[in-house]
Amino acid sequence: MEYLLTTNGLTKQYGRHKAVNAADIHVKRGDIYGLIGRNGAGKTTLLKMISGLAKPTDGGFSFFGKSGKEVYGYMSRIGALIEAPGLYPNLSAAQNLKLKCLAAGVRRNGIIEELLGTVGLASAGKKKVRNFSLGMKQRLGIALALVGDPDLIILDEPINGLDPQGIAEVRETLARLNKEKNITFIISSHILEELSKTATVYGIMHNGVILQEMTRDELLEKCSERIELKADDTAMACTVLEKIGITEYKVADADTIQIFERLNDSGDITSALASDGIKTLEISLKNESLEDYYLNLTGGKSDV
Ligand code: ATP
């Protein structure tokens, strides 16, 4: 598998505290990678390291297959918006973009209008940024990160503090840039439910550690409504399920069968098993929300 970005044991230690502890993440081209973790999990620190804004204490990362010092030669292909976008409030959106283009040596004619249009701010170019809503500021921040045509854009909590309208606008902007320009994104959030509407892959971070990486389908499957069944003979139990017409099931680990259809038919299932001499050891209906799943994984109540 060819990755756009991978980290390898990436670690950042402040004093005795490891803000990021041997993190390995894997980002493919075209992914919208959602880095999810509670406040203080280490997301910003991880994103700062892969944007070149903080130096790792240990480990490293590779970008386009390049690693070590060589990777820093490719930093211009990464656009980052970490913490609040650095905007000049008394300048217009267009002037803010012009400054960034000058700093990055981008001179192409029409680029400012193009960038404003890309993030849906075409009609607000002349407006002073101090009069922008938070959502507009975030979108202008994304436009700034787009200067220089990066392959990867890193956004730290891009929906934090936005109202539903602002969230929808940012989400739509990311999805469009991903689809039309094939830009890969890494976005962080502490709200899995929100991220789940945008991200295609997830890295779940807790106490500086990446606990799990999974695709959206894998995550949704883990959270989908299902019957979980344990029987004294798993293989035979599967045969009986098929005999009574159940095909949407899978054996999740050695002895747990997950059934995704006929969720109200637990009684019929256990009787069918019993009549073939198979003992049901456990049967239950699982209906875990995304947030429950995340809380269980990170061990306890949310602090948000
Ligand atoms: P948040 O969403 O609250 O920003 P986060 O997941 O982004 O959380 P980080 O900001 O990366 O987490 O912080 C991770 C840990 O590292 C925290 O305990 C934080 O206090 C600590 N930390 C971050 N930056 C520094 C620093 N410059 N000096 C000392 N400790 C730091």
mmCIF file of C-alpha atoms and ligand atoms in Angstrom:
data_model
loop_
_atom_site.group_PDB
_atom_site.id
_atom_site.type_symbol
_atom_site.label_atom_id
_atom_site.label_comp_id
_atom_site.label_asym_id
_atom_site.label_seq_id
_atom_site.Cartn_x
_atom_site.Cartn_y
_atom_site.Cartn_z
ATOM 1 C CA MET A 1 0.000 0.000 0.000
ATOM 2 C CA GLU A 2 1.381 3.387 -0.949
ATOM 3 C CA TYR A 3 0.863 6.088 1.631
ATOM 4 C CA LEU A 4 1.053 9.830 1.266
ATOM 5 C CA LEU A 5 2.048 10.212 4.882
ATOM 6 C CA THR A 6 3.027 7.796 7.614
ATOM 7 C CA THR A 7 4.414 8.434 11.058
ATOM 8 C CA ASN A 8 6.727 6.010 12.714
ATOM 9 C CA GLY A 9 6.961 6.018 16.509
ATOM 10 C CA LEU A 10 6.413 9.768 16.474
ATOM 11 C CA THR A 11 6.921 11.094 19.989
ATOM 12 C CA LYS A 12 6.932 14.506 21.641
ATOM 13 C CA GLN A 13 7.921 14.827 25.234
ATOM 14 C CA TYR A 14 7.452 17.990 27.322
ATOM 15 C CA GLY A 15 9.421 17.562 30.529
ATOM 16 C CA ARG A 16 8.350 14.151 31.792
ATOM 17 C CA HIS A 17 5.067 14.168 29.927
ATOM 18 C CA LYS A 18 4.755 12.447 26.557
ATOM 19 C CA ALA A 19 2.168 14.563 24.734
ATOM 20 C CA VAL A 20 2.501 12.163 21.775
ATOM 21 C CA ASN A 21 3.731 8.681 22.501
ATOM 22 C CA ALA A 22 5.059 6.527 19.633
ATOM 23 C CA ALA A 23 2.218 7.423 17.277
ATOM 24 C CA ASP A 24 1.895 5.548 13.987
ATOM 25 C CA ILE A 25 -0.643 6.917 11.538
ATOM 26 C CA HIS A 26 -1.172 5.935 7.904
ATOM 27 C CA VAL A 27 -2.702 8.366 5.442
ATOM 28 C CA LYS A 28 -3.360 7.424 1.814
ATOM 29 C CA ARG A 29 -3.747 9.906 -1.022
ATOM 30 C CA GLY A 30 -7.381 11.000 -1.246
ATOM 31 C CA ASP A 31 -8.189 10.165 2.379
ATOM 32 C CA ILE A 32 -10.000 12.518 4.681
ATOM 33 C CA TYR A 33 -8.276 11.297 7.809
ATOM 34 C CA GLY A 34 -10.103 12.125 11.023
ATOM 35 C CA LEU A 35 -7.885 12.326 14.075
ATOM 36 C CA ILE A 36 -10.235 11.959 16.987
ATOM 37 C CA GLY A 37 -9.373 12.436 20.640
ATOM 38 C CA ARG A 38 -10.471 14.331 23.705
ATOM 39 C CA ASN A 39 -9.005 17.642 24.769
ATOM 40 C CA GLY A 40 -5.383 17.072 25.684
ATOM 41 C CA ALA A 41 -5.117 13.757 23.775
ATOM 42 C CA GLY A 42 -2.143 15.096 21.827
ATOM 43 C CA LYS A 43 -3.796 15.840 18.470
ATOM 44 C CA THR A 44 -2.444 19.381 18.059
ATOM 45 C CA THR A 45 1.058 18.289 19.023
ATOM 46 C CA LEU A 46 0.959 15.433 16.488
ATOM 47 C CA LEU A 47 -0.315 17.757 13.757
ATOM 48 C CA LYS A 48 2.330 20.359 14.598
ATOM 49 C CA MET A 49 5.079 17.779 14.174
ATOM 50 C CA ILE A 50 3.857 16.635 10.772
ATOM 51 C CA SER A 51 3.459 20.255 9.664
ATOM 52 C CA GLY A 52 7.052 21.026 10.633
ATOM 53 C CA LEU A 53 5.990 23.375 13.455
ATOM 54 C CA ALA A 54 7.340 21.224 16.291
ATOM 55 C CA LYS A 55 10.371 18.970 16.437
ATOM 56 C CA PRO A 56 9.788 15.327 17.370
ATOM 57 C CA THR A 57 11.610 14.066 20.465
ATOM 58 C CA ASP A 58 11.721 10.637 18.884
ATOM 59 C CA GLY A 59 10.480 8.783 15.806
ATOM 60 C CA GLY A 60 9.713 10.447 12.537
ATOM 61 C CA PHE A 61 7.416 10.605 9.583
ATOM 62 C CA SER A 62 7.585 10.010 5.908
ATOM 63 C CA PHE A 63 5.880 12.049 3.232
ATOM 64 C CA PHE A 64 5.704 10.779 -0.365
ATOM 65 C CA GLY A 65 7.971 7.966 0.762
ATOM 66 C CA LYS A 66 10.693 10.425 1.851
ATOM 67 C CA SER A 67 11.795 10.373 5.450
ATOM 68 C CA GLY A 68 14.435 11.810 7.762
ATOM 69 C CA LYS A 69 15.745 15.272 6.924
ATOM 70 C CA GLU A 70 14.688 14.792 3.295
ATOM 71 C CA VAL A 71 11.050 15.131 4.311
ATOM 72 C CA TYR A 72 11.482 18.827 5.109
ATOM 73 C CA GLY A 73 12.141 19.514 1.433
ATOM 74 C CA TYR A 74 8.535 18.532 0.769
ATOM 75 C CA MET A 75 6.943 20.719 3.419
ATOM 76 C CA SER A 76 5.668 23.208 0.826
ATOM 77 C CA ARG A 77 3.309 20.433 -0.361
ATOM 78 C CA ILE A 78 1.562 20.539 3.008
ATOM 79 C CA GLY A 79 -0.895 23.301 3.906
ATOM 80 C CA ALA A 80 -1.738 23.606 7.577
ATOM 81 C CA LEU A 81 -4.304 25.437 9.657
ATOM 82 C CA ILE A 82 -3.414 24.753 13.253
ATOM 83 C CA GLU A 83 -5.177 26.447 16.131
ATOM 84 C CA ALA A 84 -6.763 29.762 15.033
ATOM 85 C CA PRO A 85 -6.052 30.851 11.456
ATOM 86 C CA GLY A 86 -3.545 33.721 11.537
ATOM 87 C CA LEU A 87 -5.750 36.370 9.963
ATOM 88 C CA TYR A 88 -5.341 40.130 9.862
ATOM 89 C CA PRO A 89 -8.743 41.402 11.043
ATOM 90 C CA ASN A 90 -8.391 44.896 9.584
ATOM 91 C CA LEU A 91 -7.583 43.623 6.126
ATOM 92 C CA SER A 92 -10.068 42.188 3.659
ATOM 93 C CA ALA A 93 -10.188 38.483 2.799
ATOM 94 C CA ALA A 94 -8.525 39.206 -0.546
ATOM 95 C CA GLN A 95 -5.743 41.217 1.130
ATOM 96 C CA ASN A 96 -5.113 38.404 3.620
ATOM 97 C CA LEU A 97 -4.755 35.966 0.735
ATOM 98 C CA LYS A 98 -2.529 38.361 -1.188
ATOM 99 C CA LEU A 99 -0.115 38.554 1.746
ATOM 100 C CA LYS A 100 0.051 34.768 1.999
ATOM 101 C CA CYS A 101 0.635 34.466 -1.765
ATOM 102 C CA LEU A 102 3.439 37.027 -1.574
ATOM 103 C CA ALA A 103 5.059 35.172 1.323
ATOM 104 C CA ALA A 104 4.786 31.859 -0.525
ATOM 105 C CA GLY A 105 6.036 33.332 -3.829
ATOM 106 C CA VAL A 106 2.762 32.546 -5.630
ATOM 107 C CA ARG A 107 2.118 35.146 -8.339
ATOM 108 C CA ARG A 108 -0.361 33.567 -10.734
ATOM 109 C CA ASN A 109 -2.984 36.026 -12.109
ATOM 110 C CA GLY A 110 -6.476 35.485 -10.788
ATOM 111 C CA ILE A 111 -5.314 33.206 -7.971
ATOM 112 C CA ILE A 112 -6.981 35.295 -5.212
ATOM 113 C CA GLU A 113 -10.404 35.197 -6.896
ATOM 114 C CA GLU A 114 -9.957 31.498 -7.572
ATOM 115 C CA LEU A 115 -9.128 30.728 -3.947
ATOM 116 C CA LEU A 116 -12.042 32.831 -2.671
ATOM 117 C CA GLY A 117 -14.374 31.009 -5.051
ATOM 118 C CA THR A 118 -13.028 27.613 -4.006
ATOM 119 C CA VAL A 119 -14.031 28.165 -0.376
ATOM 120 C CA GLY A 120 -17.323 29.886 -1.219
ATOM 121 C CA LEU A 121 -16.216 33.407 -0.341
ATOM 122 C CA ALA A 122 -16.310 34.900 -3.860
ATOM 123 C CA SER A 123 -18.685 37.672 -2.850
ATOM 124 C CA ALA A 124 -16.916 38.462 0.439
ATOM 125 C CA GLY A 125 -13.422 39.200 -0.891
ATOM 126 C CA LYS A 126 -13.590 42.914 -0.141
ATOM 127 C CA LYS A 127 -15.109 42.531 3.298
ATOM 128 C CA LYS A 128 -12.887 43.140 6.332
ATOM 129 C CA VAL A 129 -12.136 39.927 8.151
ATOM 130 C CA ARG A 130 -13.156 41.386 11.514
ATOM 131 C CA ASN A 131 -16.736 41.349 10.191
ATOM 132 C CA PHE A 132 -16.572 37.658 9.209
ATOM 133 C CA SER A 133 -18.489 34.926 11.017
ATOM 134 C CA LEU A 134 -16.402 32.149 12.579
ATOM 135 C CA GLY A 135 -17.365 29.839 9.697
ATOM 136 C CA MET A 136 -16.215 32.394 7.133
ATOM 137 C CA LYS A 137 -12.934 32.806 9.020
ATOM 138 C CA GLN A 138 -12.403 29.045 8.978
ATOM 139 C CA ARG A 139 -13.076 28.924 5.258
ATOM 140 C CA LEU A 140 -10.653 31.794 4.690
ATOM 141 C CA GLY A 141 -8.153 29.814 6.803
ATOM 142 C CA ILE A 142 -8.667 26.861 4.459
ATOM 143 C CA ALA A 143 -8.109 29.175 1.459
ATOM 144 C CA LEU A 144 -4.824 30.314 3.059
ATOM 145 C CA ALA A 145 -3.809 26.671 3.527
ATOM 146 C CA LEU A 146 -4.577 26.109 -0.179
ATOM 147 C CA VAL A 147 -2.006 28.674 -1.351
ATOM 148 C CA GLY A 148 0.707 26.863 -3.313
ATOM 149 C CA ASP A 149 -1.530 23.919 -4.325
ATOM 150 C CA PRO A 150 -0.634 21.527 -1.513
ATOM 151 C CA ASP A 151 -1.263 17.792 -1.764
ATOM 152 C CA LEU A 152 -2.117 17.515 1.907
ATOM 153 C CA ILE A 153 -4.026 19.932 4.103
ATOM 154 C CA ILE A 154 -3.900 19.622 7.862
ATOM 155 C CA LEU A 155 -6.726 21.248 9.805
ATOM 156 C CA ASP A 156 -6.770 21.293 13.591
ATOM 157 C CA GLU A 157 -10.341 21.304 14.939
ATOM 158 C CA PRO A 158 -11.753 23.105 11.879
ATOM 159 C CA ILE A 159 -15.320 22.888 13.159
ATOM 160 C CA ASN A 160 -14.646 23.856 16.737
ATOM 161 C CA GLY A 161 -17.003 26.630 17.868
ATOM 162 C CA LEU A 162 -18.932 26.759 14.589
ATOM 163 C CA ASP A 163 -22.723 26.848 14.456
ATOM 164 C CA PRO A 164 -24.503 24.113 12.442
ATOM 165 C CA GLN A 165 -24.529 26.315 9.346
ATOM 166 C CA GLY A 166 -20.772 26.958 9.651
ATOM 167 C CA ILE A 167 -20.107 23.251 10.219
ATOM 168 C CA ALA A 168 -22.098 22.351 7.103
ATOM 169 C CA GLU A 169 -20.190 24.941 5.038
ATOM 170 C CA VAL A 170 -16.778 23.719 6.152
ATOM 171 C CA ARG A 171 -17.797 20.082 5.652
ATOM 172 C CA GLU A 172 -19.060 20.810 2.153
ATOM 173 C CA THR A 173 -15.865 22.727 1.298
ATOM 174 C CA LEU A 174 -13.639 19.837 2.416
ATOM 175 C CA ALA A 175 -15.677 17.224 0.555
ATOM 176 C CA ARG A 176 -15.568 19.306 -2.631
ATOM 177 C CA LEU A 177 -11.816 19.970 -2.491
ATOM 178 C CA ASN A 178 -11.213 16.302 -1.775
ATOM 179 C CA LYS A 179 -13.313 15.193 -4.714
ATOM 180 C CA GLU A 180 -12.483 17.855 -7.289
ATOM 181 C CA LYS A 181 -8.804 18.483 -6.519
ATOM 182 C CA ASN A 182 -7.969 15.145 -4.917
ATOM 183 C CA ILE A 183 -6.587 16.945 -1.887
ATOM 184 C CA THR A 184 -5.865 14.688 1.061
ATOM 185 C CA PHE A 185 -6.948 16.036 4.446
ATOM 186 C CA ILE A 186 -6.083 15.336 8.027
ATOM 187 C CA ILE A 187 -8.617 16.942 10.343
ATOM 188 C CA SER A 188 -8.787 16.682 14.088
ATOM 189 C CA SER A 189 -11.808 16.845 16.330
ATOM 190 C CA HIS A 190 -13.000 15.816 19.763
ATOM 191 C CA ILE A 191 -16.499 15.069 18.438
ATOM 192 C CA LEU A 192 -16.644 11.726 16.638
ATOM 193 C CA GLU A 193 -20.248 12.188 15.547
ATOM 194 C CA GLU A 194 -19.274 15.355 13.651
ATOM 195 C CA LEU A 195 -16.160 13.863 12.140
ATOM 196 C CA SER A 196 -18.115 10.808 11.027
ATOM 197 C CA LYS A 197 -19.988 12.926 8.488
ATOM 198 C CA THR A 198 -16.744 13.958 6.795
ATOM 199 C CA ALA A 199 -13.854 11.589 7.409
ATOM 200 C CA THR A 200 -13.212 8.440 5.393
ATOM 201 C CA VAL A 201 -10.566 7.030 7.757
ATOM 202 C CA TYR A 202 -10.094 7.457 11.492
ATOM 203 C CA GLY A 203 -7.249 7.486 13.950
ATOM 204 C CA ILE A 204 -8.421 7.373 17.534
ATOM 205 C CA MET A 205 -6.009 9.068 19.924
ATOM 206 C CA HIS A 206 -5.968 8.933 23.700
ATOM 207 C CA ASN A 207 -3.296 10.050 26.179
ATOM 208 C CA GLY A 208 -0.807 10.592 23.376
ATOM 209 C CA VAL A 209 -1.300 7.105 21.899
ATOM 210 C CA ILE A 210 -3.053 6.097 18.669
ATOM 211 C CA LEU A 211 -5.405 3.395 19.942
ATOM 212 C CA GLN A 212 -6.877 2.344 16.621
ATOM 213 C CA GLU A 213 -7.050 3.243 12.962
ATOM 214 C CA MET A 214 -10.027 2.168 10.888
ATOM 215 C CA THR A 215 -12.018 3.027 7.792
ATOM 216 C CA ARG A 216 -15.444 4.643 7.979
ATOM 217 C CA ASP A 217 -17.067 1.330 6.981
ATOM 218 C CA GLU A 218 -15.245 -0.517 9.742
ATOM 219 C CA LEU A 219 -16.330 2.087 12.262
ATOM 220 C CA LEU A 220 -19.946 2.082 11.133
ATOM 221 C CA GLU A 221 -19.974 -1.693 11.224
ATOM 222 C CA LYS A 222 -18.742 -1.666 14.806
ATOM 223 C CA CYS A 223 -21.557 0.691 15.700
ATOM 224 C CA SER A 224 -24.323 -0.870 13.640
ATOM 225 C CA GLU A 225 -27.347 -2.428 15.283
ATOM 226 C CA ARG A 226 -26.952 -6.178 15.531
ATOM 227 C CA ILE A 227 -27.654 -9.330 17.487
ATOM 228 C CA GLU A 228 -24.586 -10.819 19.147
ATOM 229 C CA LEU A 229 -24.772 -14.515 19.727
ATOM 230 C CA LYS A 230 -22.504 -16.984 21.471
ATOM 231 C CA ALA A 231 -23.297 -20.678 21.102
ATOM 232 C CA ASP A 232 -21.503 -23.814 22.260
ATOM 233 C CA ASP A 233 -20.725 -24.722 18.628
ATOM 234 C CA THR A 234 -20.128 -21.653 16.439
ATOM 235 C CA ALA A 235 -19.761 -23.502 13.138
ATOM 236 C CA MET A 236 -22.952 -25.518 13.644
ATOM 237 C CA ALA A 237 -24.794 -22.396 14.791
ATOM 238 C CA CYS A 238 -23.889 -20.718 11.475
ATOM 239 C CA THR A 239 -25.310 -23.686 9.572
ATOM 240 C CA VAL A 240 -28.578 -23.368 11.499
ATOM 241 C CA LEU A 241 -28.737 -19.608 10.819
ATOM 242 C CA GLU A 242 -28.458 -20.295 7.105
ATOM 243 C CA LYS A 243 -31.072 -23.019 7.360
ATOM 244 C CA ILE A 244 -33.565 -20.466 8.702
ATOM 245 C CA GLY A 245 -32.641 -18.000 5.951
ATOM 246 C CA ILE A 246 -30.237 -15.664 7.764
ATOM 247 C CA THR A 247 -27.398 -14.628 5.478
ATOM 248 C CA GLU A 248 -26.338 -11.234 6.864
ATOM 249 C CA TYR A 249 -24.143 -12.422 9.669
ATOM 250 C CA LYS A 250 -20.490 -12.773 10.409
ATOM 251 C CA VAL A 251 -18.278 -14.478 12.955
ATOM 252 C CA ALA A 252 -16.604 -11.534 14.671
ATOM 253 C CA ASP A 253 -14.131 -13.419 16.804
ATOM 254 C CA ALA A 254 -13.728 -17.115 17.496
ATOM 255 C CA ASP A 255 -17.058 -17.473 19.276
ATOM 256 C CA THR A 256 -19.219 -14.393 18.656
ATOM 257 C CA ILE A 257 -21.655 -14.350 15.760
ATOM 258 C CA GLN A 258 -22.976 -10.947 14.714
ATOM 259 C CA ILE A 259 -26.355 -10.967 12.948
ATOM 260 C CA PHE A 260 -27.445 -7.864 11.068
ATOM 261 C CA GLU A 261 -30.988 -8.829 10.018
ATOM 262 C CA ARG A 262 -34.199 -9.967 11.730
ATOM 263 C CA LEU A 263 -33.161 -8.079 14.832
ATOM 264 C CA ASN A 264 -36.483 -8.817 16.590
ATOM 265 C CA ASP A 265 -36.240 -12.571 16.052
ATOM 266 C CA SER A 266 -33.876 -13.579 18.881
ATOM 267 C CA GLY A 267 -36.526 -16.001 20.200
ATOM 268 C CA ASP A 268 -36.879 -17.791 16.843
ATOM 269 C CA ILE A 269 -33.105 -17.997 16.493
ATOM 270 C CA THR A 270 -32.564 -19.583 19.910
ATOM 271 C CA SER A 271 -35.394 -22.093 19.343
ATOM 272 C CA ALA A 272 -33.979 -23.057 15.942
ATOM 273 C CA LEU A 273 -30.561 -23.584 17.550
ATOM 274 C CA ALA A 274 -32.069 -25.588 20.414
ATOM 275 C CA SER A 275 -33.995 -27.874 18.069
ATOM 276 C CA ASP A 276 -30.665 -28.761 16.406
ATOM 277 C CA GLY A 277 -29.111 -29.458 19.797
ATOM 278 C CA ILE A 278 -27.058 -26.258 19.964
ATOM 279 C CA LYS A 279 -26.956 -24.401 23.237
ATOM 280 C CA THR A 280 -27.182 -20.593 23.218
ATOM 281 C CA LEU A 281 -24.685 -19.277 25.757
ATOM 282 C CA GLU A 282 -25.456 -15.593 25.239
ATOM 283 C CA ILE A 283 -27.682 -13.535 22.967
ATOM 284 C CA SER A 284 -28.135 -9.771 23.048
ATOM 285 C CA LEU A 285 -29.091 -6.824 20.897
ATOM 286 C CA LYS A 286 -26.267 -4.316 20.507
ATOM 287 C CA ASN A 287 -26.929 -0.785 19.506
ATOM 288 C CA GLU A 288 -23.869 1.275 20.271
ATOM 289 C CA SER A 289 -23.730 4.859 19.093
ATOM 290 C CA LEU A 290 -20.516 6.196 17.620
ATOM 291 C CA GLU A 291 -20.003 8.286 20.712
ATOM 292 C CA ASP A 292 -20.545 5.252 23.010
ATOM 293 C CA TYR A 293 -18.037 3.280 21.008
ATOM 294 C CA TYR A 294 -15.468 6.037 21.299
ATOM 295 C CA LEU A 295 -16.093 6.515 25.015
ATOM 296 C CA ASN A 296 -15.776 2.793 25.675
ATOM 297 C CA LEU A 297 -12.526 2.693 23.776
ATOM 298 C CA THR A 298 -11.077 5.669 25.629
ATOM 299 C CA GLY A 299 -12.441 4.436 28.933
ATOM 300 C CA GLY A 300 -15.165 6.591 30.383
ATOM 301 C CA LYS A 301 -17.182 9.721 30.230
ATOM 302 C CA SER A 302 -16.516 12.486 27.797
ATOM 303 C CA ASP A 303 -15.095 15.690 29.161
ATOM 304 C CA VAL A 304 -16.710 17.815 26.491
HETATM 305 P P1 ATP B 1 -6.857 20.200 22.588
HETATM 306 O O1 ATP B 1 -8.007 19.790 21.741
HETATM 307 O O2 ATP B 1 -7.261 20.597 23.983
HETATM 308 O O3 ATP B 1 -5.906 21.178 21.946
HETATM 309 P P2 ATP B 1 -5.033 18.123 21.919
HETATM 310 O O4 ATP B 1 -5.496 16.729 21.734
HETATM 311 O O5 ATP B 1 -4.775 18.930 20.700
HETATM 312 O O6 ATP B 1 -6.039 18.867 22.849
HETATM 313 P P3 ATP B 1 -2.390 18.884 22.694
HETATM 314 O O7 ATP B 1 -2.669 20.349 22.601
HETATM 315 O O8 ATP B 1 -1.528 18.272 21.668
HETATM 316 O O9 ATP B 1 -3.736 18.054 22.818
HETATM 317 O O10 ATP B 1 -1.740 18.619 24.138
HETATM 318 C C1 ATP B 1 -1.378 17.326 24.588
HETATM 319 C C2 ATP B 1 -0.706 17.446 25.931
HETATM 320 O O11 ATP B 1 0.562 18.082 25.808
HETATM 321 C C3 ATP B 1 -1.490 18.258 26.937
HETATM 322 O O12 ATP B 1 -1.370 17.639 28.198
HETATM 323 C C4 ATP B 1 -0.798 19.597 26.913
HETATM 324 O O13 ATP B 1 -0.935 20.245 28.165
HETATM 325 C C5 ATP B 1 0.645 19.218 26.645
HETATM 326 N N1 ATP B 1 1.351 20.275 25.899
HETATM 327 C C6 ATP B 1 1.047 20.714 24.660
HETATM 328 N N2 ATP B 1 1.926 21.680 24.255
HETATM 329 C C7 ATP B 1 2.810 21.846 25.293
HETATM 330 C C8 ATP B 1 3.950 22.680 25.495
HETATM 331 N N3 ATP B 1 4.374 23.542 24.559
HETATM 332 N N4 ATP B 1 4.589 22.572 26.678
HETATM 333 C C9 ATP B 1 4.194 21.691 27.624
HETATM 334 N N5 ATP B 1 3.127 20.857 27.487
HETATM 335 C C10 ATP B 1 2.437 20.926 26.342
#
